[in-house]
Short mmCIF file of C-alpha atoms and ligand atoms in Angstrom, two decimals:
data_model
loop_
_atom_site.label_atom_id
_atom_site.label_comp_id
_atom_site.label_asym_id
_atom_site.label_seq_id
_atom_site.Cartn_x
_atom_site.Cartn_y
_atom_site.Cartn_z
CA MET A 1 113.68 110.87 120.42
CA SER A 2 112.67 109.94 116.82
CA ARG A 3 111.67 112.44 114.53
CA ILE A 4 108.54 113.22 111.95
CA ASP A 5 108.89 115.42 108.98
CA LEU A 6 105.29 116.82 107.77
CA HIS A 7 106.35 118.82 104.97
CA LEU A 8 107.83 117.16 101.99
CA HIS A 9 107.40 117.63 98.23
CA THR A 10 107.41 114.74 95.41
CA THR A 11 107.15 114.92 91.82
CA HIS A 12 103.23 114.32 92.08
CA SER A 13 103.92 118.78 92.64
CA ASP A 14 107.20 120.65 92.49
CA GLY A 15 109.42 117.84 93.99
CA SER A 16 111.74 116.18 91.97
CA LEU A 17 111.32 112.46 93.17
CA PRO A 18 108.85 110.48 92.91
CA PRO A 19 106.78 109.23 96.86
CA THR A 20 108.52 106.15 97.09
CA GLU A 21 111.83 107.20 97.09
CA VAL A 22 110.90 110.75 99.19
CA VAL A 23 109.69 108.36 101.43
CA LYS A 24 112.93 106.16 101.30
CA LEU A 25 114.77 109.02 101.97
CA ALA A 26 113.34 109.65 105.76
CA HIS A 27 113.32 105.83 106.61
CA ALA A 28 117.06 106.52 106.29
CA ALA A 29 117.08 109.63 108.09
CA GLY A 30 115.42 107.69 110.77
CA VAL A 31 112.46 109.74 110.01
CA SER A 32 109.32 107.73 112.01
CA ALA A 33 106.05 109.94 110.64
CA LEU A 34 105.81 112.00 107.40
CA ALA A 35 103.11 113.85 105.52
CA ILE A 36 103.36 114.72 102.04
CA THR A 37 102.35 118.09 101.50
CA ASP A 38 102.27 118.74 97.44
CA HIS A 39 101.07 121.31 96.13
CA ASP A 40 97.15 121.60 95.71
CA ILE A 41 97.18 118.06 94.48
CA LEU A 42 96.53 114.91 96.39
CA THR A 43 97.65 112.34 93.95
CA GLY A 44 100.82 111.26 95.58
CA ILE A 45 98.91 109.76 99.42
CA PRO A 46 98.22 106.45 97.55
CA GLU A 47 101.87 105.52 96.59
CA ALA A 48 103.04 107.31 99.64
CA ALA A 49 101.43 105.09 102.39
CA ALA A 50 101.40 101.88 100.38
CA ALA A 51 105.53 102.98 100.98
CA ALA A 52 105.39 104.02 104.34
CA GLN A 53 103.48 100.63 105.38
CA GLU A 54 106.04 98.61 103.97
CA PHE A 55 108.69 100.53 106.06
CA GLY A 56 106.58 100.56 108.95
CA MET A 57 105.81 104.26 108.99
CA GLU A 58 103.15 106.54 109.53
CA LEU A 59 101.80 108.51 106.72
CA VAL A 60 99.82 111.47 107.51
CA PRO A 61 97.89 112.88 104.15
CA GLY A 62 98.66 116.33 103.83
CA ILE A 63 98.56 119.30 101.10
CA GLU A 64 100.04 122.72 100.87
CA ILE A 65 97.18 125.58 99.74
CA SER A 66 98.91 128.98 98.48
CA SER A 67 96.41 131.47 99.30
CA ARG A 68 96.79 135.25 98.39
CA PHE A 69 97.79 137.79 101.36
CA GLY A 70 97.50 141.32 100.27
CA ASP A 71 100.86 141.52 97.64
CA GLN A 72 102.00 138.12 99.23
CA GLU A 73 101.04 134.25 99.53
CA LEU A 74 100.36 132.91 102.19
CA HIS A 75 101.05 128.79 102.39
CA ILE A 76 98.54 127.24 104.34
CA LEU A 77 99.22 123.39 104.82
CA GLY A 78 96.02 120.59 105.76
CA TYR A 79 96.81 117.57 107.47
CA PHE A 80 94.94 114.00 108.62
CA LEU A 81 92.40 115.74 105.54
CA ASP A 82 90.01 113.47 104.07
CA TRP A 83 92.16 113.06 100.92
CA GLN A 84 89.08 111.56 98.77
CA ASP A 85 86.94 114.43 99.48
CA PRO A 86 84.88 115.11 96.35
CA LEU A 87 84.70 118.43 96.76
CA LEU A 88 88.02 118.89 97.97
CA ASP A 89 89.05 117.26 95.00
CA GLN A 90 87.06 120.18 92.98
CA ARG A 91 88.37 123.29 94.53
CA LEU A 92 92.05 122.02 94.13
CA ARG A 93 91.30 121.64 90.70
CA THR A 94 90.12 125.13 90.38
CA LEU A 95 93.63 125.87 91.91
CA ARG A 96 95.03 123.69 89.31
CA GLU A 97 93.31 125.49 86.29
CA SER A 98 94.79 129.34 87.72
CA ARG A 99 98.34 127.57 87.25
CA HIS A 100 97.25 126.57 83.88
CA ARG A 101 96.21 130.15 83.16
CA ARG A 102 99.20 131.95 84.32
CA ASN A 103 102.01 129.44 83.55
CA PRO A 104 101.93 129.62 79.95
CA ARG A 105 102.17 133.85 81.03
CA ILE A 106 105.32 133.08 82.24
CA VAL A 107 106.36 131.37 79.10
CA GLU A 108 105.37 134.43 77.13
CA LEU A 109 107.31 136.58 79.20
CA LEU A 110 110.56 134.08 78.62
CA GLN A 111 109.82 134.25 74.63
CA ALA A 112 109.86 138.05 74.34
CA LEU A 113 113.12 138.04 76.55
CA GLY A 114 114.44 135.98 73.85
CA TYR A 115 114.97 132.90 75.49
CA PRO A 116 113.26 129.84 73.29
CA ILE A 117 110.90 127.46 75.91
CA THR A 118 107.46 126.40 75.80
CA TYR A 119 105.04 125.67 77.69
CA ASP A 120 104.67 121.89 76.05
CA GLU A 121 108.11 121.54 77.43
CA VAL A 122 107.36 122.69 80.82
CA ARG A 123 104.13 120.50 81.13
CA ALA A 124 106.65 117.74 79.88
CA VAL A 125 108.92 118.02 83.10
CA ALA A 126 105.98 118.78 85.09
CA GLY A 127 104.53 114.88 84.21
CA SER A 128 101.80 116.04 86.86
CA ASP A 129 98.76 118.09 86.73
CA SER A 130 99.86 121.21 89.50
CA VAL A 131 102.85 123.03 87.13
CA GLY A 132 104.78 125.37 88.56
CA ARG A 133 107.78 127.57 88.71
CA PRO A 134 109.82 125.55 89.41
CA HIS A 135 109.19 123.46 86.20
CA ILE A 136 110.00 126.61 84.29
CA ALA A 137 112.88 127.07 86.35
CA ARG A 138 113.77 123.19 85.56
CA VAL A 139 113.51 123.67 81.59
CA LEU A 140 115.88 126.97 82.20
CA MET A 141 118.53 124.97 83.56
CA ASP A 142 117.79 121.93 80.94
CA LYS A 143 118.48 125.00 78.39
CA GLY A 144 121.46 126.21 80.00
CA ILE A 145 119.87 129.44 80.01
CA VAL A 146 120.64 129.02 84.04
CA SER A 147 122.50 126.81 86.42
CA SER A 148 120.28 127.06 89.47
CA ALA A 149 116.10 127.03 90.43
CA LYS A 150 117.46 129.61 92.32
CA GLU A 151 119.07 131.85 89.42
CA ALA A 152 116.05 131.12 87.94
CA PHE A 153 113.80 132.74 90.74
CA ASP A 154 116.35 135.44 91.44
CA ARG A 155 117.06 136.24 87.93
CA PHE A 156 113.16 136.16 86.23
CA LEU A 157 110.23 133.92 88.80
CA ALA A 158 110.56 135.74 91.72
CA ASN A 159 107.72 138.88 92.52
CA GLY A 160 108.92 141.54 91.06
CA LYS A 161 111.30 139.93 88.63
CA PRO A 162 110.93 140.40 84.63
CA ALA A 163 108.63 136.85 83.94
CA TYR A 164 106.69 137.39 87.23
CA VAL A 165 103.43 136.86 86.96
CA PRO A 166 100.51 136.74 89.94
CA ARG A 167 98.19 133.89 89.98
CA GLU A 168 94.25 133.80 90.86
CA LEU A 169 94.53 132.52 94.69
CA PRO A 170 91.68 131.83 97.30
CA PRO A 171 92.46 134.51 100.86
CA PRO A 172 93.79 131.94 103.55
CA GLU A 173 90.37 132.61 105.07
CA GLU A 174 88.96 130.26 102.03
CA ALA A 175 92.27 127.88 102.01
CA ILE A 176 91.52 126.97 105.84
CA ARG A 177 87.99 126.64 105.22
CA TRP A 178 88.59 123.77 102.35
CA ILE A 179 90.77 122.10 104.58
CA LYS A 180 88.71 122.09 107.40
CA GLU A 181 85.50 121.08 105.42
CA ALA A 182 87.63 118.08 104.72
CA LYS A 183 88.00 117.01 108.41
CA GLY A 184 91.67 118.25 108.24
CA LEU A 185 94.15 120.36 110.36
CA ALA A 186 94.87 123.53 109.41
CA ILE A 187 98.36 124.97 109.09
CA LEU A 188 100.22 128.75 108.43
CA ALA A 189 103.58 126.93 106.74
CA HIS A 190 106.76 128.37 107.37
CA PRO A 191 105.97 132.00 109.18
CA THR A 192 109.36 133.19 108.64
CA TRP A 193 107.74 134.30 105.00
CA VAL A 194 105.02 136.19 105.97
CA LYS A 195 105.46 139.90 106.10
CA THR A 196 102.80 141.38 107.74
CA THR A 197 102.41 145.46 106.74
CA GLU A 198 99.30 146.05 108.86
CA GLY A 199 99.74 144.51 113.18
CA THR A 200 101.88 142.18 114.26
CA LEU A 201 101.93 138.03 112.99
CA THR A 202 100.62 137.45 116.84
CA ASP A 203 97.28 139.64 115.40
CA LEU A 204 97.20 137.56 111.73
CA THR A 205 97.23 134.26 113.83
CA LYS A 206 94.16 135.03 115.95
CA ARG A 207 92.52 136.04 112.73
CA LEU A 208 92.94 133.27 111.29
CA LYS A 209 92.48 131.45 114.41
CA SER A 210 89.05 132.54 114.86
CA GLU A 211 88.61 131.61 111.25
CA GLY A 212 89.36 127.98 111.93
CA LEU A 213 93.32 127.85 111.87
CA ASP A 214 94.67 125.19 114.34
CA GLY A 215 98.25 125.34 114.14
CA VAL A 216 101.58 126.68 113.13
CA GLU A 217 104.75 125.38 111.39
CA VAL A 218 107.18 126.06 114.33
CA HIS A 219 109.77 123.99 113.57
CA TYR A 220 110.96 124.67 109.76
CA SER A 221 114.31 124.44 107.54
CA THR A 222 115.24 127.98 107.48
CA HIS A 223 114.35 129.15 111.10
CA THR A 224 116.51 130.09 112.87
CA PRO A 225 116.85 128.97 116.94
CA ARG A 226 115.60 132.20 117.73
CA GLN A 227 112.54 131.99 114.98
CA THR A 228 111.62 128.53 116.85
CA ARG A 229 111.28 130.12 120.03
CA GLU A 230 109.71 132.91 118.99
CA TYR A 231 106.74 130.87 116.45
CA LEU A 232 106.29 128.33 119.92
CA ASP A 233 105.77 131.48 122.32
CA LEU A 234 103.91 132.58 119.72
CA ALA A 235 101.84 129.17 119.59
CA LYS A 236 101.71 129.09 123.11
CA GLN A 237 100.52 132.93 123.19
CA VAL A 238 97.29 132.04 120.60
CA ASN A 239 96.74 128.25 121.60
CA LEU A 240 97.73 126.84 118.47
CA LEU A 241 99.40 123.10 117.61
CA VAL A 242 102.84 123.15 116.90
CA THR A 243 103.88 121.22 113.34
CA GLY A 244 107.06 121.21 111.47
CA GLY A 245 108.59 120.00 108.21
CA SER A 246 111.71 120.36 106.01
CA ASP A 247 109.88 121.57 102.85
CA PHE A 248 111.91 118.99 101.09
CA HIS A 249 111.90 119.46 97.15
CA GLY A 250 114.40 117.29 95.63
CA LEU A 251 116.72 118.90 93.33
CA THR A 252 114.41 122.48 93.12
CA LYS A 253 115.87 123.49 97.05
CA PRO A 254 119.14 121.30 96.71
CA ASP A 255 120.54 122.37 100.06
CA ILE A 256 117.40 121.19 102.14
CA GLU A 257 117.44 116.94 103.03
CA VAL A 258 114.35 115.19 104.71
CA GLY A 259 114.43 114.79 107.96
CA TYR A 260 117.96 117.20 108.28
CA GLY A 261 116.60 120.27 106.80
CA LYS A 262 119.72 122.50 106.42
CA GLY A 263 121.19 120.26 109.06
CA THR A 264 119.74 121.29 112.41
CA LEU A 265 115.84 120.90 112.25
CA HIS A 266 114.45 118.51 114.32
CA VAL A 267 110.87 117.93 114.50
CA PRO A 268 109.98 115.76 117.53
CA ASP A 269 107.81 112.48 117.42
CA HIS A 270 106.23 113.88 120.46
CA LEU A 271 104.22 116.60 118.21
CA LEU A 272 102.13 113.81 116.61
CA PRO A 273 100.13 112.79 119.15
CA LYS A 274 98.63 116.06 119.61
CA LEU A 275 97.49 116.81 115.99
CA LYS A 276 96.15 113.38 115.86
CA GLU A 277 93.87 114.04 119.02
CA ALA A 278 93.58 117.44 117.50
CA ALA A 279 92.05 115.83 114.10
CA GLY A 280 90.08 113.28 116.07
CA ARG A 281 92.42 110.59 114.79
CA ILE A 282 92.88 108.51 118.39
P1 AMP B 1 104.31 128.17 92.02
O1 AMP B 1 103.68 127.24 93.50
O2 AMP B 1 104.29 127.54 90.56
O3 AMP B 1 103.96 129.66 92.58
O4 AMP B 1 105.74 128.41 92.39
C1 AMP B 1 106.58 128.45 94.08
C2 AMP B 1 107.39 127.91 94.82
O5 AMP B 1 108.34 127.77 94.06
C3 AMP B 1 107.30 127.30 95.96
O6 AMP B 1 106.45 126.69 96.69
C4 AMP B 1 108.89 127.03 96.10
O7 AMP B 1 108.58 125.72 95.98
C5 AMP B 1 109.45 127.34 95.13
N1 AMP B 1 110.22 128.70 95.16
C6 AMP B 1 109.72 129.38 95.51
N2 AMP B 1 110.99 130.70 95.60
C7 AMP B 1 112.40 129.63 95.30
C8 AMP B 1 113.48 129.77 94.91
N3 AMP B 1 113.88 130.72 94.94
N4 AMP B 1 114.53 129.02 94.49
C9 AMP B 1 114.15 127.50 94.43
N5 AMP B 1 112.37 127.30 94.48
C10 AMP B 1 111.73 128.20 94.85
ZN1 ZN B 2 107.14 123.96 96.51
FE1 FE B 3 105.70 127.07 101.42
FE1 FE B 4 106.15 123.35 100.71
#
């Protein structure tokens, strides 16, 4: 049974490899279909589509949108969306602008802590309009202040750490609506990271389904076999589609491999026809 990988980041957001390189790795890993899901940006899709075509692989246009859920972030993946939709483009632009408002404040906090870093350096490392904390982490690594992205998050950048600054984000219902209005499927990403304070994950997914949620990312690099079974049951119970992917970022998350995650990820290719059917692409 062939494998697919529907969660991949490139240099167009905070991944460290350009789309063509990510597609090459996917091909080498025996992946038959892949989705590029950069944060808040769609500019990597044409290059990925061209590379995928060369290798005879299927490219699913995708996005990953962060939303605000209480004091945490809830990530919503979008698949098969009309990636040239001008309204979606405008909406994603506002998300990237909120990054440009937040990031210099993070840099100021790091400067106040005595670390000589500038936002120009961060923008240069990013080389994209979707500038994220992993780019700040990379500048800290380049300057020898930390030795890994993980250390940068653990010491400075994660929620609750001294250089954490929250970003203005839409509620999940709005992220879902944006994806649906661009004719895409809206999927709850990596449920392992969702901490529900009121009610259960089932309650949350039922509520989001009533707002248009189509599916849940059951297969994910850090899900244990038990979690995978649990989320599969959830998808059945709430009548949601099943998706999966590695969340490959290259150097930002060096222990995650395309197609294989931490070694045991296997997203079966038989999931794809169901997704295409739901998206009206069959
Ligand atoms: P941002 O979108 O700029 O708020 O940055 C959040 C992104 O940073 C996430 O989507 C992950 O890709 C990455 N990230 C979050 N926590 C960590 C961590 N501990 N180590 C490495 N990357 C992380
Ligand atoms: Zn990322
Ligand atoms: Fe995510
Ligand atoms: Fe991701």
